[in-house]
mmCIF file with all atom_site columns, C-alpha atoms in Angstrom:
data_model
loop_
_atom_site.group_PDB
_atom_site.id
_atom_site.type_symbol
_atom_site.label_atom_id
_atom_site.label_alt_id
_atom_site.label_comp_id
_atom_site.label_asym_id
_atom_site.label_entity_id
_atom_site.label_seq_id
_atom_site.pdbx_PDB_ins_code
_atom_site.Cartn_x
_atom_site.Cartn_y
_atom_site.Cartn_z
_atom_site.occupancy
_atom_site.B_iso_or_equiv
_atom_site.pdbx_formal_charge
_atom_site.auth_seq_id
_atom_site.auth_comp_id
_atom_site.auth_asym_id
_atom_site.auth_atom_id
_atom_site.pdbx_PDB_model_num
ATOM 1   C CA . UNK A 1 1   ? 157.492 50.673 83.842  1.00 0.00 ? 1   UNK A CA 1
ATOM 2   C CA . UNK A 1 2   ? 155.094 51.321 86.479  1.00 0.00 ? 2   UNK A CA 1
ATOM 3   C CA . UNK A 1 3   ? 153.223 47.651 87.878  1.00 0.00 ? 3   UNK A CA 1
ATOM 4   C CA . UNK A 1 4   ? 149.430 47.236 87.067  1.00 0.00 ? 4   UNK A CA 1
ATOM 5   C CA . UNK A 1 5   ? 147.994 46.513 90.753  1.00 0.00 ? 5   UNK A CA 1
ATOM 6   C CA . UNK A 1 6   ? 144.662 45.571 89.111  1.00 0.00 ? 6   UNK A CA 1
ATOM 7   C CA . UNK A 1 7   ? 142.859 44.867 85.904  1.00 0.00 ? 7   UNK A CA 1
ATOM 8   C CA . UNK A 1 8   ? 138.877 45.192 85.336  1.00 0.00 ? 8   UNK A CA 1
ATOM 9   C CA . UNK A 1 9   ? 136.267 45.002 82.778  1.00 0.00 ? 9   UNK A CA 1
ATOM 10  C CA . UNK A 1 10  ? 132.743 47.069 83.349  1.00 0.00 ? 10  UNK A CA 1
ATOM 11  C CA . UNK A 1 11  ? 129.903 47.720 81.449  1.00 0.00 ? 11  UNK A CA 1
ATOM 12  C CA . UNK A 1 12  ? 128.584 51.111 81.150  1.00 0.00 ? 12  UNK A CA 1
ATOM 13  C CA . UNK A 1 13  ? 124.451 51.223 80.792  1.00 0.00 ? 13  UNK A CA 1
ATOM 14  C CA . UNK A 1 14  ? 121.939 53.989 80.834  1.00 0.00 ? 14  UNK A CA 1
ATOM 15  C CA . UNK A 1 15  ? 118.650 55.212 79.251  1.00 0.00 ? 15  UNK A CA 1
ATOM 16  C CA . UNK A 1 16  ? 119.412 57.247 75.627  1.00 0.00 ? 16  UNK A CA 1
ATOM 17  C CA . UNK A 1 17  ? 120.701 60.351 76.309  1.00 0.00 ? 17  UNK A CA 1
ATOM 18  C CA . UNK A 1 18  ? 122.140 60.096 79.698  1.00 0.00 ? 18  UNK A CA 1
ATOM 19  C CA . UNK A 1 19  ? 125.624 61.151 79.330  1.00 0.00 ? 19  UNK A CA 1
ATOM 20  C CA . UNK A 1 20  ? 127.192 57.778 79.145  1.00 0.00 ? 20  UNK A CA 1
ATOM 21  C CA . UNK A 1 21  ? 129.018 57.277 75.904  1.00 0.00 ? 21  UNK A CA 1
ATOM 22  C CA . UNK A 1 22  ? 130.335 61.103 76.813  1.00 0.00 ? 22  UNK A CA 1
ATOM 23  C CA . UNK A 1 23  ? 131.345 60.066 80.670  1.00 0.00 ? 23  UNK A CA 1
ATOM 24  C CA . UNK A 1 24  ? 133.016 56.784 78.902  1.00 0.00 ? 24  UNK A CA 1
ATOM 25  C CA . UNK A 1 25  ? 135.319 59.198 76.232  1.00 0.00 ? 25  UNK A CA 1
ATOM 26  C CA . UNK A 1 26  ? 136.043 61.833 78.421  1.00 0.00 ? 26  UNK A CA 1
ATOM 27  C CA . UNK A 1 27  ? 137.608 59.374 80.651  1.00 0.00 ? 27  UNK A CA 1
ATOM 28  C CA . UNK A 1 28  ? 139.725 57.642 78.542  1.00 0.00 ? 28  UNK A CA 1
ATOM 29  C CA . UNK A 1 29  ? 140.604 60.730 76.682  1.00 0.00 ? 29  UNK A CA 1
ATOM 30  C CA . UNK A 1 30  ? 140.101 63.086 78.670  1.00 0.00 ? 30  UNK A CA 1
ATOM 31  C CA . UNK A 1 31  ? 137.992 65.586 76.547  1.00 0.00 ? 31  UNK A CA 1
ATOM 32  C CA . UNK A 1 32  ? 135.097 65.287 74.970  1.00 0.00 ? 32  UNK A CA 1
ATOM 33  C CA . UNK A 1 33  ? 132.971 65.079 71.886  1.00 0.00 ? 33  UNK A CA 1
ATOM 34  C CA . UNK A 1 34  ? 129.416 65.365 70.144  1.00 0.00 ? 34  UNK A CA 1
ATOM 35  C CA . UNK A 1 35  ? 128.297 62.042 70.803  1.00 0.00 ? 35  UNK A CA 1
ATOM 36  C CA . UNK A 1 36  ? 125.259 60.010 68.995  1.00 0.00 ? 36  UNK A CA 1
ATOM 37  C CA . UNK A 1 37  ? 123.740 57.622 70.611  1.00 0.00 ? 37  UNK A CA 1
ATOM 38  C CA . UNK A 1 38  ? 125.864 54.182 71.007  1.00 0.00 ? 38  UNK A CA 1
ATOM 39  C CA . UNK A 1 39  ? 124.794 51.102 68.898  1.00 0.00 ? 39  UNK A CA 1
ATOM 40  C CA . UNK A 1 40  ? 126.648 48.255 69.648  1.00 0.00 ? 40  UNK A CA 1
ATOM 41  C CA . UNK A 1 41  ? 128.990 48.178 71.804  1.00 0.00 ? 41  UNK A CA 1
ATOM 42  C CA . UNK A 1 42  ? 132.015 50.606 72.440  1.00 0.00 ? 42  UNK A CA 1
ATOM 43  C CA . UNK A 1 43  ? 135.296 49.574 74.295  1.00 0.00 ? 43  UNK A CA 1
ATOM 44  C CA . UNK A 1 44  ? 137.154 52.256 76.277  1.00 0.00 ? 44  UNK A CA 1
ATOM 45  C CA . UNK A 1 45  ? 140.678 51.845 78.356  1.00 0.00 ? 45  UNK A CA 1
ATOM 46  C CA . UNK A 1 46  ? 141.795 53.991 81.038  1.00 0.00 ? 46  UNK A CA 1
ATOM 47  C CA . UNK A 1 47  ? 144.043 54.157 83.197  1.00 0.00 ? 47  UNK A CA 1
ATOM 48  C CA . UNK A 1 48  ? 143.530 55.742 86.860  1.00 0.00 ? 48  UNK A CA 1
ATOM 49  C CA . UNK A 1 49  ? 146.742 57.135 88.194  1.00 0.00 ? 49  UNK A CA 1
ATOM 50  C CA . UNK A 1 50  ? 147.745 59.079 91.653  1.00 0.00 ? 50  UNK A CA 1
ATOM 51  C CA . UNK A 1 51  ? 150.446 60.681 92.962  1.00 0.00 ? 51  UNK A CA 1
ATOM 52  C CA . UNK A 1 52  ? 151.541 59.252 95.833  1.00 0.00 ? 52  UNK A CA 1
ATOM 53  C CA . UNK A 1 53  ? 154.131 60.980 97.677  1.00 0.00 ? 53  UNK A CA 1
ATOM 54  C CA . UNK A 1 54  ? 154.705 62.552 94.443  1.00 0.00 ? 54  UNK A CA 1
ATOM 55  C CA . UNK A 1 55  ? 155.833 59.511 92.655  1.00 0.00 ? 55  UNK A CA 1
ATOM 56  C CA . UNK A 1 56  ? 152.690 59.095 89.798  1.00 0.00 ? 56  UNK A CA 1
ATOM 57  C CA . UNK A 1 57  ? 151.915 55.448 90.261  1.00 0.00 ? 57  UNK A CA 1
ATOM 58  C CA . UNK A 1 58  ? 149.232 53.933 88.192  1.00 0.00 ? 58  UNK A CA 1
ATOM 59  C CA . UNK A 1 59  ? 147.088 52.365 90.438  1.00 0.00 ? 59  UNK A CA 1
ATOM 60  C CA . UNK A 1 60  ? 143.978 50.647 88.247  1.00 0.00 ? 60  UNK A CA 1
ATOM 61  C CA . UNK A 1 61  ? 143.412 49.474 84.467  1.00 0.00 ? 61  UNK A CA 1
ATOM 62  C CA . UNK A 1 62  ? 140.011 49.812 83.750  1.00 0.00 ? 62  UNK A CA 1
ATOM 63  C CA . UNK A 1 63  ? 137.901 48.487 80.321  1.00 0.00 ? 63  UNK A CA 1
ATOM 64  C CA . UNK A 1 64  ? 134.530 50.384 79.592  1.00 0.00 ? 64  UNK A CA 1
ATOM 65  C CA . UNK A 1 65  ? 131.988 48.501 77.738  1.00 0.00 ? 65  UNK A CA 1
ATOM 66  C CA . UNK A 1 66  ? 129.686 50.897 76.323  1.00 0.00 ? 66  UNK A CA 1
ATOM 67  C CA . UNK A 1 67  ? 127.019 48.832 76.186  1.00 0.00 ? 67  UNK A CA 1
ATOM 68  C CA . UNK A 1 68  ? 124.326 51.520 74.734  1.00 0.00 ? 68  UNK A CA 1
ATOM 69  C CA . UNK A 1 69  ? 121.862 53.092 76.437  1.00 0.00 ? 69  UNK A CA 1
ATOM 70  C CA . UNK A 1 70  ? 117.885 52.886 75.063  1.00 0.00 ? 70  UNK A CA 1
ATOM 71  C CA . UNK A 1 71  ? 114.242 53.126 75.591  1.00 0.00 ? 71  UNK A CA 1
ATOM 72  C CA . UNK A 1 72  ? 113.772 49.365 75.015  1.00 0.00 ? 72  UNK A CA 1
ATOM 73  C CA . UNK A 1 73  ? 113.520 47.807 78.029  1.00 0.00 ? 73  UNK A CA 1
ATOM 74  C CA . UNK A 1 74  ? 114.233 44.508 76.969  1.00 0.00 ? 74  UNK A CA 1
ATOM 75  C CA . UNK A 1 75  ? 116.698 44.922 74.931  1.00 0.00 ? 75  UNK A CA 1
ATOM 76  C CA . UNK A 1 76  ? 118.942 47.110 76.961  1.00 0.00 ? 76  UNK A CA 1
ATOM 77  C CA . UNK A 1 77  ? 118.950 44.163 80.187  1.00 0.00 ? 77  UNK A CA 1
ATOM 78  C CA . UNK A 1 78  ? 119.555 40.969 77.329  1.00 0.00 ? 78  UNK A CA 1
ATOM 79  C CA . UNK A 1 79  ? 122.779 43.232 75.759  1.00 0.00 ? 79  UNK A CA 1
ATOM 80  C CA . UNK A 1 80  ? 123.925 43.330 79.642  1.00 0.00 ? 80  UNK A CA 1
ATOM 81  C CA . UNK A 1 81  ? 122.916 39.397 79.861  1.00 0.00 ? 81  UNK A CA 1
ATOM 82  C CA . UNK A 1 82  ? 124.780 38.915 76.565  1.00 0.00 ? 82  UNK A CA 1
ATOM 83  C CA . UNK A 1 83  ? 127.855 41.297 77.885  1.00 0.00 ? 83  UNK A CA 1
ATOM 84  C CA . UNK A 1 84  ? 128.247 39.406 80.978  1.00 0.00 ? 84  UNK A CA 1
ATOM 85  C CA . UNK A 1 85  ? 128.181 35.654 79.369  1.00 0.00 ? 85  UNK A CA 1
ATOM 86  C CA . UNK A 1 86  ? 130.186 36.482 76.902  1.00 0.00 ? 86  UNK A CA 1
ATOM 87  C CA . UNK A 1 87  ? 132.858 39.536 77.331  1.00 0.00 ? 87  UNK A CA 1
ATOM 88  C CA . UNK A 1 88  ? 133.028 39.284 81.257  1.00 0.00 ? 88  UNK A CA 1
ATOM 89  C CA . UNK A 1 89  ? 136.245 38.430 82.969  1.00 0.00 ? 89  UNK A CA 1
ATOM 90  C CA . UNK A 1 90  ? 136.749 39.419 86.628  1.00 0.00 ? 90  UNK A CA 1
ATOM 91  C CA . UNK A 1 91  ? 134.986 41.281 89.843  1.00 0.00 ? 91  UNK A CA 1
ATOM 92  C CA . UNK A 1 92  ? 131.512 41.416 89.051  1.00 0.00 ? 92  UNK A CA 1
ATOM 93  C CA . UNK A 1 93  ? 130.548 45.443 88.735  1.00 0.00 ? 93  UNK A CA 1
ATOM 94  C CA . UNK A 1 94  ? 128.223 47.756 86.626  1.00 0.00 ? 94  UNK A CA 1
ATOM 95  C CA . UNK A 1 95  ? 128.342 51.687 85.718  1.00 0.00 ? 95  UNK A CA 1
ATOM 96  C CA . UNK A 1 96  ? 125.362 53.100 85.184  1.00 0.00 ? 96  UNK A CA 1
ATOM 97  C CA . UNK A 1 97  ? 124.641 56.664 84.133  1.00 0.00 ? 97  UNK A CA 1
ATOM 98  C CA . UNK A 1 98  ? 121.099 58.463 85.579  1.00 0.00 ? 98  UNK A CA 1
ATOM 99  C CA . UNK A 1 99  ? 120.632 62.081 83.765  1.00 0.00 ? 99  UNK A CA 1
ATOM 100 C CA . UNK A 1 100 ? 119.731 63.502 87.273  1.00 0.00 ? 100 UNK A CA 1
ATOM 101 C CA . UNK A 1 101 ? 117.757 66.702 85.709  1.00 0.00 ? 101 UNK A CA 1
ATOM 102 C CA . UNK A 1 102 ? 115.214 64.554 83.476  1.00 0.00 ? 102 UNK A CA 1
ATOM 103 C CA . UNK A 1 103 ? 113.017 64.257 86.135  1.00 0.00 ? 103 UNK A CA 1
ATOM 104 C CA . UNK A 1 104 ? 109.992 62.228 84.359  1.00 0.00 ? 104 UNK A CA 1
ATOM 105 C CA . UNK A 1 105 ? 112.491 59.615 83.182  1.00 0.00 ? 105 UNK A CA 1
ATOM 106 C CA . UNK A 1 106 ? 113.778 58.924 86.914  1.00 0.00 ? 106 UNK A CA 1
ATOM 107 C CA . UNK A 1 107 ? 111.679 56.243 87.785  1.00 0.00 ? 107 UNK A CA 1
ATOM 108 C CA . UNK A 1 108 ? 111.915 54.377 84.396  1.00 0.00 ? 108 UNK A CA 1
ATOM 109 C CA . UNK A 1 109 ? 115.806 54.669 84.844  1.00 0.00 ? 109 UNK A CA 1
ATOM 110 C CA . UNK A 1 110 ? 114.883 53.060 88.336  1.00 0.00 ? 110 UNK A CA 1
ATOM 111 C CA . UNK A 1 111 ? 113.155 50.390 86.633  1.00 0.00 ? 111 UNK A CA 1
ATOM 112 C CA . UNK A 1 112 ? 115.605 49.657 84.044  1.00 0.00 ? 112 UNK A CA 1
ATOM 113 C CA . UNK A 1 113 ? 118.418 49.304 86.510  1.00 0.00 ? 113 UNK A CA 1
ATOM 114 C CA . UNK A 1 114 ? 116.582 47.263 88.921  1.00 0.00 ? 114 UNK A CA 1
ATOM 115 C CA . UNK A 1 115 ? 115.773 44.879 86.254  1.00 0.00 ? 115 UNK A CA 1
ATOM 116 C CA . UNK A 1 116 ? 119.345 44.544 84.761  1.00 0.00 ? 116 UNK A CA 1
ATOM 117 C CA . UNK A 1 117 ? 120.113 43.711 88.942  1.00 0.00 ? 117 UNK A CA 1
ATOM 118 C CA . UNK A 1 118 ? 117.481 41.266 88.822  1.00 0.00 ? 118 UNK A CA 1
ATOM 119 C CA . UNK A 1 119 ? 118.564 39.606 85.843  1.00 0.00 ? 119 UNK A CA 1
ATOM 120 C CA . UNK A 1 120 ? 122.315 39.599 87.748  1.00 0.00 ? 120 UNK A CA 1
ATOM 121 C CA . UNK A 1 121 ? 124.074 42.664 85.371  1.00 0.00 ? 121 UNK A CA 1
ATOM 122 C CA . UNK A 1 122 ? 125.968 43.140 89.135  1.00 0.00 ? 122 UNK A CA 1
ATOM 123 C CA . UNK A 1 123 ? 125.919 39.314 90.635  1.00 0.00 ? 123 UNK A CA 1
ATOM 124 C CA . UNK A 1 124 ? 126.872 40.534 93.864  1.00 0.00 ? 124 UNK A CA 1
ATOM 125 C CA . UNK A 1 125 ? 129.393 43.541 92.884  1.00 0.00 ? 125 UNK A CA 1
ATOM 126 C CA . UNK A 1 126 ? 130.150 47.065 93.013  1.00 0.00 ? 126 UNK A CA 1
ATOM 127 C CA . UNK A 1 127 ? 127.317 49.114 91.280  1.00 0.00 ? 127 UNK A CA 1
ATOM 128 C CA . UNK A 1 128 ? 128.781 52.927 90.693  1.00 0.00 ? 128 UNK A CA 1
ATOM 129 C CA . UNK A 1 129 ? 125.985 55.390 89.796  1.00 0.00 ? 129 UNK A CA 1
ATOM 130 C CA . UNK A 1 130 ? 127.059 58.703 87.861  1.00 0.00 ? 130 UNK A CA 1
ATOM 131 C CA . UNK A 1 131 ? 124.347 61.123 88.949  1.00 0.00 ? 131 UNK A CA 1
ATOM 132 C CA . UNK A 1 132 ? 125.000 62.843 85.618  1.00 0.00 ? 132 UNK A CA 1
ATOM 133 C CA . UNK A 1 133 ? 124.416 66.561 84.691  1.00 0.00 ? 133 UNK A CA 1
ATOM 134 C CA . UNK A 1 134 ? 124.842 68.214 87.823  1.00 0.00 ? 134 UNK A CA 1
ATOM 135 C CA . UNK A 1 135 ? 125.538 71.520 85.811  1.00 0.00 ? 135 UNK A CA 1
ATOM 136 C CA . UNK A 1 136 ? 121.945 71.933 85.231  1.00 0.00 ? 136 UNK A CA 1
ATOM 137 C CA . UNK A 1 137 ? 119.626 74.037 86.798  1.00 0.00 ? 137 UNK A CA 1
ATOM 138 C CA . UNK A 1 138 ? 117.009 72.001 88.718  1.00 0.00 ? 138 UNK A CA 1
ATOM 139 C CA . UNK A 1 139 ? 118.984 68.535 88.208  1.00 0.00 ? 139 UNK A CA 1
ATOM 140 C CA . UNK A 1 140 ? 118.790 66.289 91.275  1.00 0.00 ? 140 UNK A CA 1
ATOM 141 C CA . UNK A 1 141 ? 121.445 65.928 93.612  1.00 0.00 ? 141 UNK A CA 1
ATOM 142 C CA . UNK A 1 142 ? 123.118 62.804 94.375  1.00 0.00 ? 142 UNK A CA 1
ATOM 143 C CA . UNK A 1 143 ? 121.798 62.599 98.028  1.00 0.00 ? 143 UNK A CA 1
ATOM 144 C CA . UNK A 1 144 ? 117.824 62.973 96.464  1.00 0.00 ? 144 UNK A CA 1
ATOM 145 C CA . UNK A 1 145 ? 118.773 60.411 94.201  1.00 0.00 ? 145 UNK A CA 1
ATOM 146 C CA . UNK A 1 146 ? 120.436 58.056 96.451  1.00 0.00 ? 146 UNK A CA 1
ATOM 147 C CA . UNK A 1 147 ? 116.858 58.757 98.499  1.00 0.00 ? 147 UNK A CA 1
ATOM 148 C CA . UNK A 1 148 ? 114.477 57.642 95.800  1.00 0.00 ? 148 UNK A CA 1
ATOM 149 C CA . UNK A 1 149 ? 112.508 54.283 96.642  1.00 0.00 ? 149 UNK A CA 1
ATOM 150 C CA . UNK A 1 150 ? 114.088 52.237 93.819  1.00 0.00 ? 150 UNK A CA 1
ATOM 151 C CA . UNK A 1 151 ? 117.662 53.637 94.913  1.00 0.00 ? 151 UNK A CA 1
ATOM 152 C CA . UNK A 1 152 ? 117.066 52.758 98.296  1.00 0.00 ? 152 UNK A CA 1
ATOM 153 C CA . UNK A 1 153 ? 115.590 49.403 97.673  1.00 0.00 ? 153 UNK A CA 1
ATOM 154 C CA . UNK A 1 154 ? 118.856 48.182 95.362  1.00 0.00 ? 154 UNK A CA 1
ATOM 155 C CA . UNK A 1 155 ? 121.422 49.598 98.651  1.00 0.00 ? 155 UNK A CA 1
ATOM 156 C CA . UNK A 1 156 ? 119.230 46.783 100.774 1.00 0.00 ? 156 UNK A CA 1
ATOM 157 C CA . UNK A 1 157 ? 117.591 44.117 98.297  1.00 0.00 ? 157 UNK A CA 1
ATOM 158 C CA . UNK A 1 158 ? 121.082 42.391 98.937  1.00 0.00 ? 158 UNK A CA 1
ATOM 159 C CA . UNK A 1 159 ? 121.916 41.571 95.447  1.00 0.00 ? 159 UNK A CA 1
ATOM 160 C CA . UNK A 1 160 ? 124.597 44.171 95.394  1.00 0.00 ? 160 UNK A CA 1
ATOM 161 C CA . UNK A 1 161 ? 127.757 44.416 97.388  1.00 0.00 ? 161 UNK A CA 1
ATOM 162 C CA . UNK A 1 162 ? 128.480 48.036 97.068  1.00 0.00 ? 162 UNK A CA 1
ATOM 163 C CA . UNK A 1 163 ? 126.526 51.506 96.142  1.00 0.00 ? 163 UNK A CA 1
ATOM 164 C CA . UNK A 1 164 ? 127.726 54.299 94.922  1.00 0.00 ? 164 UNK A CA 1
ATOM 165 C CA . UNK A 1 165 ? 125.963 57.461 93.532  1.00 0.00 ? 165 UNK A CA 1
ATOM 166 C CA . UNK A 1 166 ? 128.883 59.630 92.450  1.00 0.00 ? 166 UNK A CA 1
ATOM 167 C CA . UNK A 1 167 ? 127.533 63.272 91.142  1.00 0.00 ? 167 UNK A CA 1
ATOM 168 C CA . UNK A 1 168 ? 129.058 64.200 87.708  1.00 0.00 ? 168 UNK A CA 1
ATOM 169 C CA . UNK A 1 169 ? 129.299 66.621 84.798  1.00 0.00 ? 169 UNK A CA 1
ATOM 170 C CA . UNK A 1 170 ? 129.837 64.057 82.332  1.00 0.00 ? 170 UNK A CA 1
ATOM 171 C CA . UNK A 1 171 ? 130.748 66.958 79.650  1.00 0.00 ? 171 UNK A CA 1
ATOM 172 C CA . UNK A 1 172 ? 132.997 68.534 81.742  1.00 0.00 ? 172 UNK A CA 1
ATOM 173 C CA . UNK A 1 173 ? 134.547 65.766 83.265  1.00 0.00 ? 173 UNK A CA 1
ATOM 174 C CA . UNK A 1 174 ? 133.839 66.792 86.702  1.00 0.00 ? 174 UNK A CA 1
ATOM 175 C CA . UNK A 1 175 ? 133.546 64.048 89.427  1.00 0.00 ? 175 UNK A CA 1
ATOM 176 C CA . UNK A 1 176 ? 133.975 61.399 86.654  1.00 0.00 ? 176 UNK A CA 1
ATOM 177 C CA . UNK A 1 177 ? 138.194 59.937 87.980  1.00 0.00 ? 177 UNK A CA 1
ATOM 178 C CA . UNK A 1 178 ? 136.356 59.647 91.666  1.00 0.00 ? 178 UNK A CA 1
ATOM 179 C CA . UNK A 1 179 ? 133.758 57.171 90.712  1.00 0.00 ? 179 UNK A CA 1
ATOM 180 C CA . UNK A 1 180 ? 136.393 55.200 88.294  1.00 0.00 ? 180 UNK A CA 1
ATOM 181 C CA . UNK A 1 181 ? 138.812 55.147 91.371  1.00 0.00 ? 181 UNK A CA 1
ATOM 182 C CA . UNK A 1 182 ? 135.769 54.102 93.848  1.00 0.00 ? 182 UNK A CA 1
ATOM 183 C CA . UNK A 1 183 ? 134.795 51.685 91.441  1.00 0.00 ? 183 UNK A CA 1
ATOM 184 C CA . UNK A 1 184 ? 138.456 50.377 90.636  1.00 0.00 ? 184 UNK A CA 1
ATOM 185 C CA . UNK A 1 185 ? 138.733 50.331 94.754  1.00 0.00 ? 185 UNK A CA 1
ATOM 186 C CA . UNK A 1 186 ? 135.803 47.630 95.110  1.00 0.00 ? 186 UNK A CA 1
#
């Protein structure tokens, strides 16, 4: 049996239809599905493996919380409040999905996120940022969104340890292990 070298819980938040619930499956099962939009909350385990010297070693168990995306405002930053008194266990940290080519919902995604921040949804941890359907025509990259205002004010505001905006095809799976393993990393 292969030794666990570390053990995390994250929740997973986005606006509706941002790819999360399918960047949350595909990971732990490695395909994916036609997903509805999550009520509730959903509980995913992976584990992120390497080869190393050709010997696979697992290197990170990681829990998902699926904590539903939505267009409520409020409601979206009390279920992280809610998540983090009472399911939390370990490095602070927060996944949250942006669907990179619906460009009119980019600044309320900005707002949403900065307010779960504000509320402490990251108390001082690792904040990994899925810059989600790369695949489409027009989507922004993950260097123009790491350059909008609000993205740029969470990197310095100081209530976060670590950024990162990892671009991803959240149907295809594509750039979805590198932000777990960045994340796992912090």
């Amino acid at each position: 049996e292969v030794p666990l070298i570390l053990m995390t819980r994250f929740p997973m938040a986005s606006l509706s239809f941002c790819g999360q619930t399918t960047a949350a499956f595909w990971l732990a099962n490695g395909s994916t599905l036609q997903t509805v939009q999550t009520s509730g909350l959903d509980t995913y385990k992976i584990a992120i493996t390497s080869d190393a010297g050709g010997a696979s070693q697992r290197d990170c168990s990681v829990t998902l919380y699926d904590i539903g995306g939505g267009t409520q405002y409020g409601s979206m930053v009390r279920r992280v409040e809610v998540w983090n008194q009472e399911k939390y266990q370990g490095p602070r940290g927060l996944i949250y999905t942006v669907d990179c080519s619906n460009h009119k919902d980019l600044d309320l995604a900005g707002t949403y996120l900065t307010e779960i921040i504000d509320e402490g949804g990251v108390d001082g941890g690792a904040l990994l940022v899925f810059a989600n359907k790369q695949d489409v025509s027009g989507a922004l990259s993950a260097e123009d969104l790491e350059a909008l205002p609000w993205m740029r004010a969470i990197k310095t505001n100081g209530k976060v340890a670590r950024v990162h905006v990892q671009p991803c095809i959240a149907t295809a799976g594509t750039g979805l292990r590198e932000g777990l393993e960045w994340l796992g990393s912090s």
